[in-house]
Structures are given as structure tokens and as C-alpha cells.
Amino acid sequence: MEHSIEVKNLNISYDGFRVLKNMEFSFQEGTLIGVLGPNGAGKSTLIKAMLGLIHKDSGTIKIAGEDVDQVRKKIAYVPQRSHIDWDFPITVKDTVLLGTYPKLGLFRRPKKEDKERAMECLEKVGMTDYAHKQIGELSGGQQQRVFLARALAQESEFFFLDEPFVGIDVSSEEMMIRILKDLRDEGKIVLIVHHDLLKVEGYFDHLILLNKELIKYGTVKEVFQPKYMEVAYQRPFSIPKETEDQA
């Protein structure tokens, strides 16, 4: 249970309207998971509920066998870019340094090794030359690289990323997915809210497919099939040709 995620009978409502129902799945260490579904399906809501950021009506969420509040130091979260204040007066280096704070404890300031760790993470995402830039001066791809570096600085076991590839350049996306696959290979669990169906088989091991309720979860081969995709997206569906060529 040390490296696992388990969700049972999760139900969530907003203003009395059920927006997610009967969500139930589990994953073990070393897994890269895509969360798929149409716009408004509840993908971001699911991630936020798993992180304890929004209230749930019912159900249990266990991360490493514990409630999320007990294991927050083991979790890194990269929110959607649209939810970040890019005008905030903070540099790239200090943004990444924030990733070391959860393990510092109260009233402790980052030490030399923490600052070195932040720079190592910036180097890993190719952003050391931008260390003293304000985050709002960066392109979309550069901003996402910085927030991935912040997540890496946390030295977490569980990584949650909400639409990390939206509006970024191809080279940034390719670098980020390589790093996320490396994390998977190190035994981490990585969940990514994703929308580009052409890249599903190339990116993920497992999928959660939903549209306000769980349609299917399991391996990509089990889930990424027309019969399930048609239920989720409510339209005829065929596997994209590029994806078939990879299979």
C-alpha cells in the first residue's frame, strides 16, 4: 500500500447537482495514467477531489494507504496554467525552490542543498538560463517546464498534472513526457488529465475514462476502444490512424 492509489464509490456535487458519481479504481507503483473524457466530464474535478481540494459527498480516497492529509508531502500537483497568477512577482528559481518547502517544516528557510536541488531540477527541464526571470516573462512551454521542475523538487511519490500539455510547444511536451516516463520507471505514480487522443497509446500505461461517471479504467489496450470511447464522448469513434500505427 506504500505506493498505491485507491478510490472507492466517490461522488461529488456542486450546488446540489451531481457532477461525478460512482468513481472507483486503483493503481499500483510505477504507473503512468491518463485521465480522459470530453469537456465538462469532470476530469479536473476528479483530480481536485483526490487531492482533498474540494468536498466530496461520499466515498474513500487512499493514497499510500492513508487519507490525503496524511501524505501531502508525498504528492506533487501541477494545476492548469489558467489557474496560476503569472503576474505574481516571483522568479523562476524561487518558484522551483517552493517545491522544497513541504519537507522543510515550520520556520525553516531553504538551505544550500535545497537551493542546489532547485537548480538541478531547472537543469533537468532545460531552464537554468531563465532562473532569474519573472515567471510571467516565459512562454507557455517554459512555464510548464518550470512547474514540472517545482514538482520534481518536492521529491514526491505521486504526481498529479492537470492538462500540462495544453498550449505548449512540441519540444517542451516531448521533454516533459520523457521526464514523466522516467518517474514512472522509478516506481512513481503519475496521473495526467489529457485531451489529445492521438498520443494516448504513446504516453500512457493505464487510463481512467469518464463522463461524469466512470466509463472504464484499466490498461490502454483495455480502455482505448471505440465501444468505450463512444460512450464517453457520445459520438461515433474510431481509433486515430496514428495510434493504430503505434500499436
Tab-separated table of C-alpha atoms in Angstrom:
chain	number	residue	atom	x	y	z
A	1	MET	CA	0.000	0.000	0.000
A	2	GLU	CA	3.024	2.307	0.321
A	3	HIS	CA	2.882	3.244	-3.358
A	4	SER	CA	-0.757	2.919	-4.344
A	5	ILE	CA	-3.883	4.924	-5.080
A	6	GLU	CA	-7.335	3.575	-4.286
A	7	VAL	CA	-10.649	5.364	-4.895
A	8	LYS	CA	-13.944	3.768	-3.885
A	9	ASN	CA	-17.523	4.955	-4.517
A	10	LEU	CA	-16.507	8.606	-4.970
A	11	ASN	CA	-19.423	11.003	-5.506
A	12	ILE	CA	-19.203	14.795	-5.865
A	13	SER	CA	-21.853	17.502	-6.218
A	14	TYR	CA	-21.833	21.245	-6.926
A	15	ASP	CA	-24.854	23.306	-5.787
A	16	GLY	CA	-26.916	20.169	-5.390
A	17	PHE	CA	-26.086	18.761	-8.836
A	18	ARG	CA	-24.128	15.511	-9.051
A	19	VAL	CA	-21.038	16.113	-11.198
A	20	LEU	CA	-19.172	12.862	-10.542
A	21	LYS	CA	-20.658	9.579	-9.434
A	22	ASN	CA	-19.539	6.068	-8.674
A	23	MET	CA	-15.837	6.654	-9.328
A	24	GLU	CA	-13.872	3.572	-8.330
A	25	PHE	CA	-10.364	2.499	-9.374
A	26	SER	CA	-6.926	1.596	-8.026
A	27	PHE	CA	-3.348	1.780	-9.247
A	28	GLN	CA	-0.010	0.497	-8.014
A	29	GLU	CA	3.517	1.902	-8.208
A	30	GLY	CA	5.248	2.509	-11.499
A	31	THR	CA	2.167	3.606	-13.420
A	32	LEU	CA	1.562	6.481	-15.854
A	33	ILE	CA	-2.179	7.138	-16.033
A	34	GLY	CA	-4.151	9.293	-18.440
A	35	VAL	CA	-7.479	10.771	-17.354
A	36	LEU	CA	-9.671	11.074	-20.451
A	37	GLY	CA	-13.128	12.423	-21.188
A	38	PRO	CA	-14.874	15.238	-23.063
A	39	ASN	CA	-15.009	18.845	-21.871
A	40	GLY	CA	-17.138	19.079	-18.754
A	41	ALA	CA	-16.717	15.380	-17.958
A	42	GLY	CA	-15.270	16.078	-14.503
A	43	LYS	CA	-11.597	15.287	-15.120
A	44	SER	CA	-10.212	18.254	-13.153
A	45	THR	CA	-12.891	17.753	-10.511
A	46	LEU	CA	-11.676	14.190	-10.022
A	47	ILE	CA	-8.069	15.305	-9.561
A	48	LYS	CA	-9.035	18.038	-7.090
A	49	ALA	CA	-11.198	15.626	-5.104
A	50	MET	CA	-8.369	13.098	-4.911
A	51	LEU	CA	-6.121	15.859	-3.577
A	52	GLY	CA	-8.703	16.939	-0.997
A	53	LEU	CA	-9.078	20.365	-2.603
A	54	ILE	CA	-12.864	20.092	-2.943
A	55	HIS	CA	-15.562	18.483	-0.824
A	56	LYS	CA	-16.825	15.012	-1.689
A	57	ASP	CA	-20.333	13.744	-0.975
A	58	SER	CA	-19.203	10.207	-0.234
A	59	GLY	CA	-16.500	7.681	-0.924
A	60	THR	CA	-12.952	6.984	0.175
A	61	ILE	CA	-9.649	8.090	-1.304
A	62	LYS	CA	-6.498	6.388	-0.114
A	63	ILE	CA	-3.018	7.397	-1.229
A	64	ALA	CA	-0.238	5.178	0.073
A	65	GLY	CA	-2.935	3.608	2.240
A	66	GLU	CA	-3.668	6.900	4.021
A	67	ASP	CA	-6.026	9.849	3.774
A	68	VAL	CA	-4.555	12.563	1.570
A	69	ASP	CA	-3.949	14.944	4.503
A	70	GLN	CA	-1.565	12.389	5.983
A	71	VAL	CA	0.591	12.099	2.861
A	72	ARG	CA	0.632	15.577	1.312
A	73	LYS	CA	4.423	15.699	1.458
A	74	LYS	CA	4.485	12.730	-0.915
A	75	ILE	CA	2.278	14.459	-3.505
A	76	ALA	CA	3.184	16.983	-6.206
A	77	TYR	CA	0.472	18.854	-8.108
A	78	VAL	CA	0.758	20.869	-11.318
A	79	PRO	CA	-2.524	22.781	-11.874
A	80	GLN	CA	-3.823	24.101	-15.174
A	81	ARG	CA	-1.861	27.107	-16.423
A	82	SER	CA	-5.051	29.180	-16.463
A	83	HIS	CA	-5.286	28.814	-12.680
A	84	ILE	CA	-1.878	30.368	-11.986
A	85	ASP	CA	-1.228	34.083	-11.412
A	86	TRP	CA	1.569	34.718	-13.907
A	87	ASP	CA	1.851	38.355	-12.782
A	88	PHE	CA	2.944	37.328	-9.301
A	89	PRO	CA	6.414	38.835	-8.657
A	90	ILE	CA	8.433	35.646	-8.266
A	91	THR	CA	11.420	34.390	-10.215
A	92	VAL	CA	11.793	31.035	-11.923
A	93	LYS	CA	14.373	29.876	-9.359
A	94	ASP	CA	12.218	30.858	-6.372
A	95	THR	CA	9.194	29.159	-7.936
A	96	VAL	CA	11.091	25.878	-8.118
A	97	LEU	CA	12.522	26.419	-4.638
A	98	LEU	CA	8.952	26.413	-3.312
A	99	GLY	CA	8.928	22.721	-4.133
A	100	THR	CA	11.374	22.085	-1.297
A	101	TYR	CA	9.205	23.815	1.322
A	102	PRO	CA	6.863	20.927	2.235
A	103	LYS	CA	9.792	18.990	3.684
A	104	LEU	CA	11.379	21.953	5.466
A	105	GLY	CA	8.894	22.241	8.314
A	106	LEU	CA	7.740	25.392	10.071
A	107	PHE	CA	10.055	28.402	10.351
A	108	ARG	CA	12.892	26.752	8.419
A	109	ARG	CA	14.469	28.506	5.475
A	110	PRO	CA	15.888	26.678	2.460
A	111	LYS	CA	19.480	25.588	2.940
A	112	LYS	CA	22.286	25.443	0.421
A	113	GLU	CA	21.372	21.889	-0.548
A	114	ASP	CA	17.754	22.920	-1.149
A	115	LYS	CA	18.869	25.691	-3.484
A	116	GLU	CA	21.181	23.267	-5.253
A	117	ARG	CA	18.294	20.834	-5.613
A	118	ALA	CA	16.156	23.566	-7.205
A	119	MET	CA	18.873	24.344	-9.738
A	120	GLU	CA	19.323	20.645	-10.525
A	121	CYS	CA	15.609	20.407	-11.295
A	122	LEU	CA	15.780	23.503	-13.501
A	123	GLU	CA	18.690	21.947	-15.357
A	124	LYS	CA	16.692	18.773	-15.869
A	125	VAL	CA	13.966	20.715	-17.695
A	126	GLY	CA	16.430	22.932	-19.574
A	127	MET	CA	15.575	26.173	-17.781
A	128	THR	CA	18.723	27.186	-15.868
A	129	ASP	CA	19.326	30.156	-18.183
A	130	TYR	CA	15.969	31.582	-17.081
A	131	ALA	CA	16.497	31.210	-13.325
A	132	HIS	CA	16.248	34.938	-12.597
A	133	LYS	CA	13.349	35.691	-14.960
A	134	GLN	CA	9.890	36.532	-13.624
A	135	ILE	CA	7.578	33.612	-14.435
A	136	GLY	CA	5.219	35.792	-16.484
A	137	GLU	CA	8.028	36.558	-18.948
A	138	LEU	CA	8.159	32.947	-20.108
A	139	SER	CA	6.363	31.195	-22.948
A	140	GLY	CA	3.675	28.626	-22.163
A	141	GLY	CA	6.034	25.711	-22.655
A	142	GLN	CA	8.698	27.309	-20.487
A	143	GLN	CA	6.171	27.972	-17.730
A	144	GLN	CA	5.109	24.338	-17.704
A	145	ARG	CA	8.734	23.217	-17.587
A	146	VAL	CA	9.236	25.406	-14.516
A	147	PHE	CA	6.223	23.953	-12.721
A	148	LEU	CA	7.349	20.445	-13.559
A	149	ALA	CA	10.723	21.371	-12.066
A	150	ARG	CA	8.950	22.576	-8.923
A	151	ALA	CA	7.165	19.210	-8.730
A	152	LEU	CA	10.476	17.384	-9.147
A	153	ALA	CA	11.998	19.467	-6.335
A	154	GLN	CA	9.382	18.051	-3.969
A	155	GLU	CA	10.881	14.559	-4.421
A	156	SER	CA	7.358	13.175	-4.320
A	157	GLU	CA	5.994	9.684	-4.865
A	158	PHE	CA	2.743	10.778	-6.522
A	159	PHE	CA	2.412	13.332	-9.328
A	160	PHE	CA	-0.880	14.906	-10.437
A	161	LEU	CA	-0.838	17.097	-13.557
A	162	ASP	CA	-3.943	18.847	-14.906
A	163	GLU	CA	-3.759	19.420	-18.692
A	164	PRO	CA	0.021	20.023	-18.642
A	165	PHE	CA	0.408	19.921	-22.439
A	166	VAL	CA	-2.232	22.478	-23.401
A	167	GLY	CA	-0.834	25.461	-25.295
A	168	ILE	CA	2.819	24.467	-25.181
A	169	ASP	CA	5.420	23.827	-27.878
A	170	VAL	CA	6.248	20.352	-29.149
A	171	SER	CA	9.797	20.269	-27.751
A	172	SER	CA	8.566	21.155	-24.244
A	173	GLU	CA	5.893	18.472	-24.419
A	174	GLU	CA	8.371	15.848	-25.598
A	175	MET	CA	10.805	16.745	-22.811
A	176	MET	CA	8.084	16.661	-20.171
A	177	ILE	CA	6.681	13.279	-21.192
A	178	ARG	CA	10.202	11.811	-21.159
A	179	ILE	CA	10.690	13.034	-17.607
A	180	LEU	CA	7.278	11.741	-16.540
A	181	LYS	CA	8.043	8.336	-18.042
A	182	ASP	CA	11.329	8.328	-16.113
A	183	LEU	CA	9.378	8.988	-12.912
A	184	ARG	CA	7.115	6.058	-13.787
A	185	ASP	CA	10.160	3.861	-14.309
A	186	GLU	CA	11.418	4.894	-10.857
A	187	GLY	CA	8.227	3.494	-9.331
A	188	LYS	CA	6.215	6.718	-9.036
A	189	ILE	CA	2.519	7.024	-9.833
A	190	VAL	CA	1.766	9.800	-12.325
A	191	LEU	CA	-1.799	10.953	-13.197
A	192	ILE	CA	-2.283	13.307	-16.127
A	193	VAL	CA	-5.519	14.946	-17.254
A	194	HIS	CA	-5.140	14.725	-21.012
A	195	HIS	CA	-7.086	15.664	-24.153
A	196	ASP	CA	-5.013	14.718	-27.227
A	197	LEU	CA	-6.327	11.298	-28.220
A	198	LEU	CA	-3.658	10.866	-30.911
A	199	LYS	CA	-0.994	10.466	-28.228
A	200	VAL	CA	-2.794	8.208	-25.765
A	201	GLU	CA	-1.030	4.950	-26.616
A	202	GLY	CA	2.355	6.612	-26.887
A	203	TYR	CA	2.087	8.288	-23.494
A	204	PHE	CA	0.195	6.109	-21.029
A	205	ASP	CA	0.119	2.650	-19.462
A	206	HIS	CA	-3.346	2.938	-17.953
A	207	LEU	CA	-6.419	5.116	-18.465
A	208	ILE	CA	-9.351	6.448	-16.483
A	209	LEU	CA	-12.178	7.193	-18.920
A	210	LEU	CA	-15.093	9.200	-17.560
A	211	ASN	CA	-18.021	11.404	-18.394
A	212	LYS	CA	-19.495	12.456	-15.042
A	213	GLU	CA	-19.232	8.800	-14.081
A	214	LEU	CA	-16.635	6.121	-14.591
A	215	ILE	CA	-16.894	4.562	-18.043
A	216	LYS	CA	-13.865	2.273	-17.818
A	217	TYR	CA	-10.424	2.056	-16.241
A	218	GLY	CA	-7.528	-0.272	-16.878
A	219	THR	CA	-4.689	-0.658	-19.355
A	220	VAL	CA	-4.680	1.430	-22.514
A	221	LYS	CA	-5.444	-1.706	-24.539
A	222	GLU	CA	-8.488	-2.438	-22.378
A	223	VAL	CA	-9.901	1.097	-22.287
A	224	PHE	CA	-8.938	2.794	-25.559
A	225	GLN	CA	-11.531	1.030	-27.664
A	226	PRO	CA	-14.320	2.521	-29.783
A	227	LYS	CA	-17.107	0.946	-27.721
A	228	TYR	CA	-15.975	2.736	-24.547
A	229	MET	CA	-14.862	5.955	-26.225
A	230	GLU	CA	-18.264	6.307	-27.920
A	231	VAL	CA	-19.993	6.065	-24.547
A	232	ALA	CA	-17.705	8.703	-23.041
A	233	TYR	CA	-17.687	11.157	-25.943
A	234	GLN	CA	-21.269	10.397	-27.061
A	235	ARG	CA	-20.424	10.202	-30.740
A	236	PRO	CA	-19.099	7.618	-33.221
A	237	PHE	CA	-15.429	6.955	-32.644
A	238	SER	CA	-12.604	5.178	-34.443
A	239	ILE	CA	-9.051	4.788	-33.198
A	240	PRO	CA	-6.923	7.511	-34.853
A	241	LYS	CA	-4.678	6.120	-37.607
A	242	GLU	CA	-1.502	7.418	-35.930
A	243	THR	CA	-2.429	5.490	-32.796
A	244	GLU	CA	-3.102	2.276	-34.722
A	245	ASP	CA	0.345	2.505	-36.298
A	246	GLN	CA	1.938	2.594	-32.826
A	247	ALA	CA	0.050	-0.457	-31.569
